[in-house]
Tab-separated table of C-alpha atoms in Angstrom:
chain	number	residue	atom	x	y	z
A	1497	UNK	CA	-21.347	11.713	18.672
A	1498	UNK	CA	-21.955	8.328	16.913
A	1499	UNK	CA	-20.577	9.662	13.675
A	1500	UNK	CA	-17.536	11.110	15.349
A	1501	UNK	CA	-16.732	7.774	17.091
A	1502	UNK	CA	-17.290	5.934	13.669
A	1503	UNK	CA	-14.916	8.489	11.848
A	1504	UNK	CA	-12.302	8.068	14.690
A	1505	UNK	CA	-12.483	4.222	14.282
A	1506	UNK	CA	-12.385	4.274	10.397
A	1507	UNK	CA	-9.682	7.038	10.275
A	1508	UNK	CA	-7.629	6.139	13.288
A	1509	UNK	CA	-4.221	6.891	11.934
A	1510	UNK	CA	-5.470	10.397	10.479
A	1511	UNK	CA	-7.080	11.233	13.816
A	1512	UNK	CA	-3.884	10.398	15.885
A	1513	UNK	CA	-1.676	12.299	13.397
A	1514	UNK	CA	-3.796	15.361	13.525
A	1515	UNK	CA	-3.796	15.223	17.332
A	1516	UNK	CA	-0.278	14.723	17.614
A	1517	UNK	CA	0.480	17.602	15.099
A	1518	UNK	CA	-1.871	19.711	17.098
A	1519	UNK	CA	0.020	18.934	20.497
A	1520	UNK	CA	3.291	19.679	18.752
A	1521	UNK	CA	2.153	23.221	17.905
A	1522	UNK	CA	1.921	24.107	21.424
A	1523	UNK	CA	5.760	23.139	21.808
A	1524	UNK	CA	6.598	25.043	18.524
A	1525	UNK	CA	3.980	27.884	18.009
A	1526	UNK	CA	3.142	28.577	14.505
A	1527	UNK	CA	5.510	30.759	12.452
A	1528	UNK	CA	6.817	31.294	8.972
A	1529	UNK	CA	8.889	28.013	9.025
A	1530	UNK	CA	5.576	26.137	8.861
A	1531	UNK	CA	5.255	26.948	5.369
A	1532	UNK	CA	8.203	24.580	4.505
A	1533	UNK	CA	7.015	21.590	6.441
A	1534	UNK	CA	4.643	20.061	3.803
A	1535	UNK	CA	6.336	18.345	0.819
A	1536	UNK	CA	3.938	19.489	-1.863
A	1537	UNK	CA	5.521	17.348	-4.634
A	1538	UNK	CA	4.770	14.056	-2.574
A	1539	UNK	CA	1.139	15.196	-1.897
A	1540	UNK	CA	0.570	16.062	-5.590
A	1541	UNK	CA	2.129	12.780	-6.788
A	1542	UNK	CA	-0.034	10.843	-4.276
A	1543	UNK	CA	-3.185	12.599	-5.319
A	1544	UNK	CA	-2.577	12.070	-8.990
A	1545	UNK	CA	-1.986	8.320	-8.659
A	1546	UNK	CA	-4.850	7.656	-6.413
A	1547	UNK	CA	-7.133	9.413	-8.917
A	1548	UNK	CA	-5.855	7.500	-11.804
A	1549	UNK	CA	-6.275	4.183	-9.915
A	1550	UNK	CA	-9.537	5.014	-8.827
A	1551	UNK	CA	-10.485	5.700	-12.314
A	1552	UNK	CA	-9.260	2.228	-13.362
A	1553	UNK	CA	-11.202	0.672	-10.414
A	1554	UNK	CA	-14.344	2.458	-11.433
A	1555	UNK	CA	-14.182	0.286	-14.783
A	1556	UNK	CA	-13.370	-2.836	-12.951
A	1557	UNK	CA	-10.025	-3.015	-15.002
A	1558	UNK	CA	-8.065	-5.064	-12.376
A	1559	UNK	CA	-10.945	-7.456	-11.762
A	1560	UNK	CA	-11.412	-8.080	-15.438
A	1561	UNK	CA	-7.718	-8.836	-15.837
A	1562	UNK	CA	-7.731	-11.123	-12.809
A	1563	UNK	CA	-10.845	-13.007	-14.100
A	1564	UNK	CA	-9.113	-13.747	-17.415
A	1565	UNK	CA	-5.815	-14.962	-15.548
A	1566	UNK	CA	-7.966	-17.159	-13.425
A	1567	UNK	CA	-9.927	-18.908	-16.248
A	1568	UNK	CA	-7.182	-21.465	-16.684
A	1569	UNK	CA	-6.802	-22.708	-13.102
A	1570	UNK	CA	-7.738	-26.290	-12.108
A	1571	UNK	CA	-7.142	-26.608	-8.393
A	1572	UNK	CA	-7.153	-24.472	-5.103
A	1573	UNK	CA	-3.287	-24.185	-5.179
A	1574	UNK	CA	-3.259	-22.696	-8.771
A	1575	UNK	CA	-6.167	-20.485	-7.859
A	1576	UNK	CA	-4.431	-19.242	-4.657
A	1577	UNK	CA	-1.177	-18.756	-6.697
A	1578	UNK	CA	-2.724	-16.655	-9.310
A	1579	UNK	CA	-4.628	-14.402	-6.648
A	1580	UNK	CA	-1.409	-14.101	-4.591
A	1581	UNK	CA	0.845	-13.253	-7.646
A	1582	UNK	CA	-1.895	-10.646	-8.739
A	1583	UNK	CA	-1.474	-8.964	-5.423
A	1584	UNK	CA	2.366	-9.165	-5.689
A	1585	UNK	CA	2.870	-7.804	-9.002
A	1586	UNK	CA	-0.073	-5.337	-9.354
A	1587	UNK	CA	0.871	-3.760	-6.071
A	1588	UNK	CA	4.024	-2.333	-7.642
A	1589	UNK	CA	2.000	-0.102	-9.852
A	1590	UNK	CA	-1.468	0.318	-8.237
A	1591	UNK	CA	-0.291	0.360	-4.511
A	1592	UNK	CA	-0.606	-2.369	-2.069
A	1593	UNK	CA	-3.883	-1.135	-0.530
A	1594	UNK	CA	-5.602	-0.946	-4.052
A	1595	UNK	CA	-4.314	-4.481	-5.005
A	1596	UNK	CA	-5.918	-5.669	-1.658
A	1597	UNK	CA	-9.046	-3.814	-1.937
A	1598	UNK	CA	-9.380	-5.266	-5.548
A	1599	UNK	CA	-8.354	-8.792	-5.144
A	1600	UNK	CA	-9.379	-9.803	-1.542
A	1601	UNK	CA	-13.095	-9.721	-2.251
A	1602	UNK	CA	-12.434	-11.175	-5.578
A	1603	UNK	CA	-10.713	-14.138	-4.007
A	1604	UNK	CA	-13.527	-14.361	-1.381
A	1605	UNK	CA	-16.015	-14.495	-4.322
A	1606	UNK	CA	-14.082	-17.288	-6.233
A	1607	UNK	CA	-13.393	-19.578	-3.355
A	1608	UNK	CA	-16.966	-19.332	-2.397
A	1609	UNK	CA	-18.204	-20.125	-5.809
A	1610	UNK	CA	-16.199	-23.236	-6.077
A	1611	UNK	CA	-17.004	-24.386	-2.671
A	1612	UNK	CA	-13.589	-24.229	-1.086
A	1613	UNK	CA	-14.205	-21.652	1.633
A	1614	UNK	CA	-11.680	-23.226	4.118
A	1615	UNK	CA	-8.734	-22.386	1.695
A	1616	UNK	CA	-9.725	-18.678	1.750
A	1617	UNK	CA	-7.993	-17.676	4.869
A	1618	UNK	CA	-4.494	-18.800	4.101
A	1619	UNK	CA	-4.836	-17.307	0.547
A	1620	UNK	CA	-5.961	-13.750	2.117
A	1621	UNK	CA	-2.984	-13.820	4.431
A	1622	UNK	CA	-0.640	-14.537	1.590
A	1623	UNK	CA	-2.182	-11.915	-0.573
A	1624	UNK	CA	-1.564	-9.421	2.202
A	1625	UNK	CA	1.982	-10.459	2.570
A	1626	UNK	CA	2.317	-10.429	-1.340
A	1627	UNK	CA	0.841	-6.858	-1.604
A	1628	UNK	CA	2.988	-5.436	1.200
A	1629	UNK	CA	6.256	-6.948	-0.374
A	1630	UNK	CA	5.548	-6.581	-3.958
A	1631	UNK	CA	4.887	-2.974	-3.530
A	1632	UNK	CA	8.402	-2.171	-2.211
A	1633	UNK	CA	10.283	-2.736	-5.387
A	1634	UNK	CA	9.510	0.589	-7.112
A	1635	UNK	CA	8.238	4.140	-5.927
A	1636	UNK	CA	4.627	3.979	-6.936
A	1637	UNK	CA	4.059	0.812	-4.995
A	1638	UNK	CA	3.190	2.425	-1.707
A	1639	UNK	CA	3.332	6.059	-0.180
A	1640	UNK	CA	6.389	5.585	1.926
A	1641	UNK	CA	8.246	4.681	-1.193
A	1642	UNK	CA	7.075	7.577	-3.135
A	1643	UNK	CA	7.816	9.875	-0.185
A	1644	UNK	CA	11.495	8.501	0.334
A	1645	UNK	CA	12.108	8.403	-3.293
A	1646	UNK	CA	11.250	11.973	-3.427
A	1647	UNK	CA	13.266	13.185	-0.588
A	1648	UNK	CA	16.233	10.911	-1.059
A	1649	UNK	CA	17.060	12.077	-4.539
A	1650	UNK	CA	17.718	8.426	-5.494
A	1651	UNK	CA	17.671	7.543	-9.207
A	1652	UNK	CA	14.955	4.711	-10.201
A	1653	UNK	CA	18.094	2.473	-10.827
A	1654	UNK	CA	19.488	3.020	-7.299
A	1655	UNK	CA	15.983	2.559	-5.737
A	1656	UNK	CA	15.500	-0.819	-7.489
A	1657	UNK	CA	18.961	-2.040	-6.766
A	1658	UNK	CA	18.275	-1.525	-3.085
A	1659	UNK	CA	14.923	-3.397	-2.923
A	1660	UNK	CA	15.388	-6.038	-5.651
A	1661	UNK	CA	17.140	-8.738	-3.279
A	1662	UNK	CA	14.450	-8.422	-0.928
A	1663	UNK	CA	11.641	-8.551	-3.704
A	1664	UNK	CA	13.378	-11.725	-5.054
A	1665	UNK	CA	13.397	-13.418	-1.681
A	1666	UNK	CA	9.925	-12.331	-0.959
A	1667	UNK	CA	8.784	-13.932	-4.386
A	1668	UNK	CA	10.503	-17.181	-3.680
A	1669	UNK	CA	9.097	-17.203	-0.012
A	1670	UNK	CA	5.583	-16.769	-1.367
A	1671	UNK	CA	5.995	-19.555	-3.852
A	1672	UNK	CA	7.098	-21.853	-1.015
A	1673	UNK	CA	4.178	-20.710	1.408
A	1674	UNK	CA	1.632	-22.039	-1.146
A	1675	UNK	CA	2.204	-25.376	0.346
A	1676	UNK	CA	-0.037	-24.145	3.222
A	1677	UNK	CA	-2.958	-24.215	0.621
A	1678	UNK	CA	-4.473	-27.667	0.516
A	1679	UNK	CA	-4.647	-28.779	-3.125
A	1680	UNK	CA	-8.267	-29.524	-4.073
A	1681	UNK	CA	-9.897	-29.638	-7.539
A	1682	UNK	CA	-11.785	-26.559	-8.480
A	1683	UNK	CA	-14.420	-25.883	-11.134
A	1684	UNK	CA	-15.024	-22.101	-11.513
A	1685	UNK	CA	-18.480	-21.403	-12.996
A	1686	UNK	CA	-18.826	-19.771	-16.442
A	1687	UNK	CA	-18.007	-16.168	-16.342
A	1688	UNK	CA	-21.259	-13.939	-16.326
A	1689	UNK	CA	-21.070	-10.476	-17.695
A	1690	UNK	CA	-21.600	-8.447	-14.438
A	1691	UNK	CA	-19.528	-5.495	-15.466
A	1692	UNK	CA	-20.665	-2.544	-17.569
A	1693	UNK	CA	-19.116	-1.867	-20.862
A	1694	UNK	CA	-15.848	-0.380	-20.980
A	1695	UNK	CA	-15.894	3.371	-22.203
A	1696	UNK	CA	-12.838	3.213	-24.477
A	1697	UNK	CA	-12.266	6.882	-24.392
A	1698	UNK	CA	-12.187	6.962	-20.475
A	1699	UNK	CA	-9.831	3.975	-20.474
A	1700	UNK	CA	-7.463	5.623	-22.929
A	1701	UNK	CA	-7.653	8.831	-20.947
A	1702	UNK	CA	-6.733	7.054	-17.653
A	1703	UNK	CA	-3.910	5.054	-19.443
A	1704	UNK	CA	-2.427	8.206	-20.782
A	1705	UNK	CA	-2.805	9.961	-17.340
A	1706	UNK	CA	-1.082	6.867	-15.695
A	1707	UNK	CA	1.820	7.432	-18.252
A	1708	UNK	CA	1.982	11.152	-17.301
A	1709	UNK	CA	2.043	10.277	-13.505
A	1710	UNK	CA	5.028	7.658	-14.090
A	1711	UNK	CA	6.765	10.439	-16.057
A	1712	UNK	CA	6.374	12.723	-12.985
A	1713	UNK	CA	7.537	9.786	-10.563
A	1714	UNK	CA	10.623	9.218	-12.904
A	1715	UNK	CA	11.228	13.059	-12.627
A	1716	UNK	CA	11.051	13.318	-16.430
A	1717	UNK	CA	8.410	16.156	-15.937
A	1718	UNK	CA	7.633	18.367	-12.998
A	1719	UNK	CA	5.031	16.938	-10.546
A	1720	UNK	CA	2.731	19.890	-11.045
A	1721	UNK	CA	2.312	18.957	-14.691
A	1722	UNK	CA	0.899	15.714	-13.750
A	1723	UNK	CA	-1.249	17.034	-10.941
A	1724	UNK	CA	-2.701	19.655	-13.370
A	1725	UNK	CA	-3.321	17.167	-16.117
A	1726	UNK	CA	-5.238	14.756	-13.772
A	1727	UNK	CA	-7.201	17.496	-12.154
A	1728	UNK	CA	-8.266	19.108	-15.439
A	1729	UNK	CA	-9.245	15.752	-17.037
A	1730	UNK	CA	-11.375	14.681	-13.906
A	1731	UNK	CA	-13.101	18.110	-13.735
A	1732	UNK	CA	-13.863	17.920	-17.396
A	1733	UNK	CA	-14.737	14.316	-18.020
A	1734	UNK	CA	-15.091	12.180	-14.792
A	1735	UNK	CA	-15.934	14.296	-11.950
A	1736	UNK	CA	-17.215	11.387	-9.730
A	1737	UNK	CA	-13.751	10.151	-9.204
A	1738	UNK	CA	-12.785	13.167	-6.918
A	1739	UNK	CA	-15.159	11.415	-4.470
A	1740	UNK	CA	-13.322	8.257	-4.586
A	1741	UNK	CA	-9.830	9.576	-3.700
A	1742	UNK	CA	-8.633	8.914	-0.235
A	1743	UNK	CA	-8.331	12.472	1.252
A	1744	UNK	CA	-7.716	10.990	4.547
A	1745	UNK	CA	-4.347	9.694	3.580
A	1746	UNK	CA	-3.389	13.040	2.062
A	1747	UNK	CA	-4.381	14.741	5.344
A	1748	UNK	CA	-2.312	12.134	7.235
A	1749	UNK	CA	0.675	13.147	5.364
A	1750	UNK	CA	0.341	16.758	5.950
A	1751	UNK	CA	-0.466	16.338	9.654
A	1752	UNK	CA	2.835	14.167	9.887
A	1753	UNK	CA	4.780	16.637	7.881
A	1754	UNK	CA	3.824	19.139	10.575
A	1755	UNK	CA	4.544	16.791	13.491
A	1756	UNK	CA	8.018	15.927	11.996
A	1757	UNK	CA	8.863	19.510	11.358
A	1758	UNK	CA	8.020	20.567	14.935
A	1759	UNK	CA	9.803	17.725	16.538
A	1760	UNK	CA	12.918	18.430	14.535
A	1761	UNK	CA	12.963	22.004	16.202
A	1762	UNK	CA	12.892	20.789	19.748
A	1763	UNK	CA	16.549	20.354	20.676
A	1764	UNK	CA	15.975	17.708	23.249
A	1765	UNK	CA	13.607	15.503	21.098
A	1766	UNK	CA	15.924	15.940	18.031
A	1767	UNK	CA	19.137	15.047	19.787
A	1768	UNK	CA	17.829	11.910	21.321
A	1769	UNK	CA	15.926	10.512	18.319
A	1770	UNK	CA	18.653	11.462	15.741
A	1771	UNK	CA	21.335	9.741	17.861
A	1772	UNK	CA	19.150	6.628	17.907
A	1773	UNK	CA	18.244	6.688	14.309
A	1774	UNK	CA	21.719	7.470	12.986
A	1775	UNK	CA	23.246	4.579	14.964
A	1776	UNK	CA	20.319	1.952	14.055
A	1777	UNK	CA	18.195	3.333	11.123
A	1778	UNK	CA	17.099	-0.073	9.869
A	1779	UNK	CA	16.042	-1.504	13.423
A	1780	UNK	CA	14.310	1.796	14.479
A	1781	UNK	CA	12.303	1.736	11.022
A	1782	UNK	CA	11.285	-1.719	11.550
A	1783	UNK	CA	10.439	-1.296	15.252
A	1784	UNK	CA	8.550	1.936	14.612
A	1785	UNK	CA	6.418	0.407	11.818
A	1786	UNK	CA	5.153	-2.320	14.220
A	1787	UNK	CA	3.652	0.437	16.629
A	1788	UNK	CA	2.456	3.370	14.140
A	1789	UNK	CA	2.688	1.552	10.769
A	1790	UNK	CA	5.227	2.018	8.237
A	1791	UNK	CA	4.024	5.266	6.404
A	1792	UNK	CA	4.045	7.368	9.391
A	1793	UNK	CA	7.349	5.599	10.558
A	1794	UNK	CA	8.982	6.803	7.070
A	1795	UNK	CA	8.029	10.318	7.756
A	1796	UNK	CA	8.946	10.596	11.200
A	1797	UNK	CA	12.376	8.969	11.115
A	1798	UNK	CA	13.397	10.690	7.834
A	1799	UNK	CA	13.158	13.819	10.073
A	1800	UNK	CA	16.045	12.838	12.035
A	1801	UNK	CA	18.443	10.889	9.769
A	1802	UNK	CA	19.376	11.171	6.030
A	1803	UNK	CA	20.214	7.384	5.802
A	1804	UNK	CA	17.386	6.958	3.400
A	1805	UNK	CA	18.583	3.594	2.173
A	1806	UNK	CA	18.135	1.959	5.631
A	1807	UNK	CA	14.862	3.680	6.150
A	1808	UNK	CA	13.619	2.554	2.892
A	1809	UNK	CA	14.507	-1.043	3.624
A	1810	UNK	CA	13.345	-0.918	7.286
A	1811	UNK	CA	9.884	0.652	6.657
A	1812	UNK	CA	9.073	-1.587	3.769
A	1813	UNK	CA	10.172	-4.811	5.675
A	1814	UNK	CA	8.654	-3.390	8.793
A	1815	UNK	CA	5.247	-3.620	6.941
A	1816	UNK	CA	5.344	-7.236	8.081
A	1817	UNK	CA	4.760	-8.428	11.647
A	1818	UNK	CA	1.718	-6.832	13.512
A	1819	UNK	CA	-1.609	-6.174	11.857
A	1820	UNK	CA	-1.020	-2.344	12.130
A	1821	UNK	CA	2.684	-2.507	10.662
A	1822	UNK	CA	0.989	-1.622	7.412
A	1823	UNK	CA	-2.492	-0.042	6.887
A	1824	UNK	CA	-3.058	-2.413	3.887
A	1825	UNK	CA	-2.936	-5.471	6.265
A	1826	UNK	CA	-5.775	-3.776	8.291
A	1827	UNK	CA	-7.627	-3.312	5.053
A	1828	UNK	CA	-7.446	-7.224	3.998
A	1829	UNK	CA	-8.440	-8.186	7.702
A	1830	UNK	CA	-11.494	-6.100	7.512
A	1831	UNK	CA	-12.377	-7.482	4.045
A	1832	UNK	CA	-11.840	-10.987	5.154
A	1833	UNK	CA	-13.965	-10.830	8.416
A	1834	UNK	CA	-16.957	-9.594	6.360
A	1835	UNK	CA	-16.974	-13.017	4.588
A	1836	UNK	CA	-19.362	-15.850	5.487
A	1837	UNK	CA	-17.722	-18.103	8.260
A	1838	UNK	CA	-14.805	-15.978	8.749
A	1839	UNK	CA	-12.478	-17.107	11.625
A	1840	UNK	CA	-10.999	-14.265	13.239
A	1841	UNK	CA	-8.898	-15.980	15.783
A	1842	UNK	CA	-7.347	-18.330	13.244
A	1843	UNK	CA	-6.882	-15.669	10.915
A	1844	UNK	CA	-4.657	-13.607	13.445
A	1845	UNK	CA	-2.683	-16.789	14.375
A	1846	UNK	CA	-1.847	-17.615	10.806
A	1847	UNK	CA	-1.193	-13.997	9.879
A	1848	UNK	CA	1.096	-13.449	12.760
A	1849	UNK	CA	3.009	-16.730	12.329
A	1850	UNK	CA	3.666	-16.018	8.590
A	1851	UNK	CA	4.470	-12.485	9.037
A	1852	UNK	CA	7.068	-13.350	11.664
A	1853	UNK	CA	8.630	-15.931	9.404
A	1854	UNK	CA	8.767	-13.533	6.477
A	1855	UNK	CA	9.934	-10.687	8.700
A	1856	UNK	CA	12.663	-12.697	10.137
A	1857	UNK	CA	13.906	-14.103	6.773
A	1858	UNK	CA	14.105	-10.555	5.251
A	1859	UNK	CA	15.954	-9.078	8.328
A	1860	UNK	CA	18.579	-12.018	7.994
A	1861	UNK	CA	18.959	-11.019	4.389
A	1862	UNK	CA	19.664	-7.401	5.351
A	1863	UNK	CA	22.252	-8.528	7.820
A	1864	UNK	CA	24.013	-10.821	5.104
A	1865	UNK	CA	23.809	-7.909	2.480
A	1866	UNK	CA	25.033	-5.185	5.078
């Protein structure tokens, strides 16, 4: 029983998604149409990208890059700026949750080492916002982008043109927000070799696999080719990476596909939700993200309207706000509270304040551009 309770706490979104999908099956009994619910392309692309990112993480690639960039910092503002921008730019390619899993513990380690623990809280909040907003620019940045890019039929140029103004404003706001970090001198200790030597053959393999995945995302090659390449290479050369893939996220997507497919076949539900989303897709996307997080919101809302541009903007901007608006935010919170002297109440206050400010600013920009 204890294991079940711990699983539910750890995989709350997966648990809720599966339960809702199961309940929906009573309203729409399983039949031949179920086979068309799950978007195999999205699932295979997610699997491939997560596997490659797990491979890079196993070699501490991102931490090595971060340590090299941080070697020139002289004060807490510069230190925070590098850590925040690492999350902003890396999240575009490695996803927001991977960026935070990599660089939040790294930030804690560095601020502790230089004796500036009090500056960590604001830095982690800004890292979280940076990862959520940096990841929205291109499809590989987060799961909802990859899904909406796949189902909408947008070209890469169209996708980027939609999100670029919001990314640009986000970058500017993050730069301004660094004023909340108190400027104090820092002296990082000499780097000690704590990482195992890089296996060059493995590194080259993952670089090539990442290039293959990007080609699949860009629709230059079929998605099943990238899936096959990743699966075969892992099976032959690095089987342990299979255990590091987030299968919970893949199962969450599958459950939500079933839920959305069933809801779309219930006339009363479909009529009400589709009328609401057709008239206010952006507002509904932002609002739904605050309650169920932006990945499930993207899948649910896209089942009732084809205004993918507004959904795309809404669920990405909607990742700001509450702690559960983006699962990546929950990840960084859990990582922060594990640190020595963590201030949970103050973290929530600062997190909420900055998130609301960023959310309001980006919503205003959307009104201006609309």
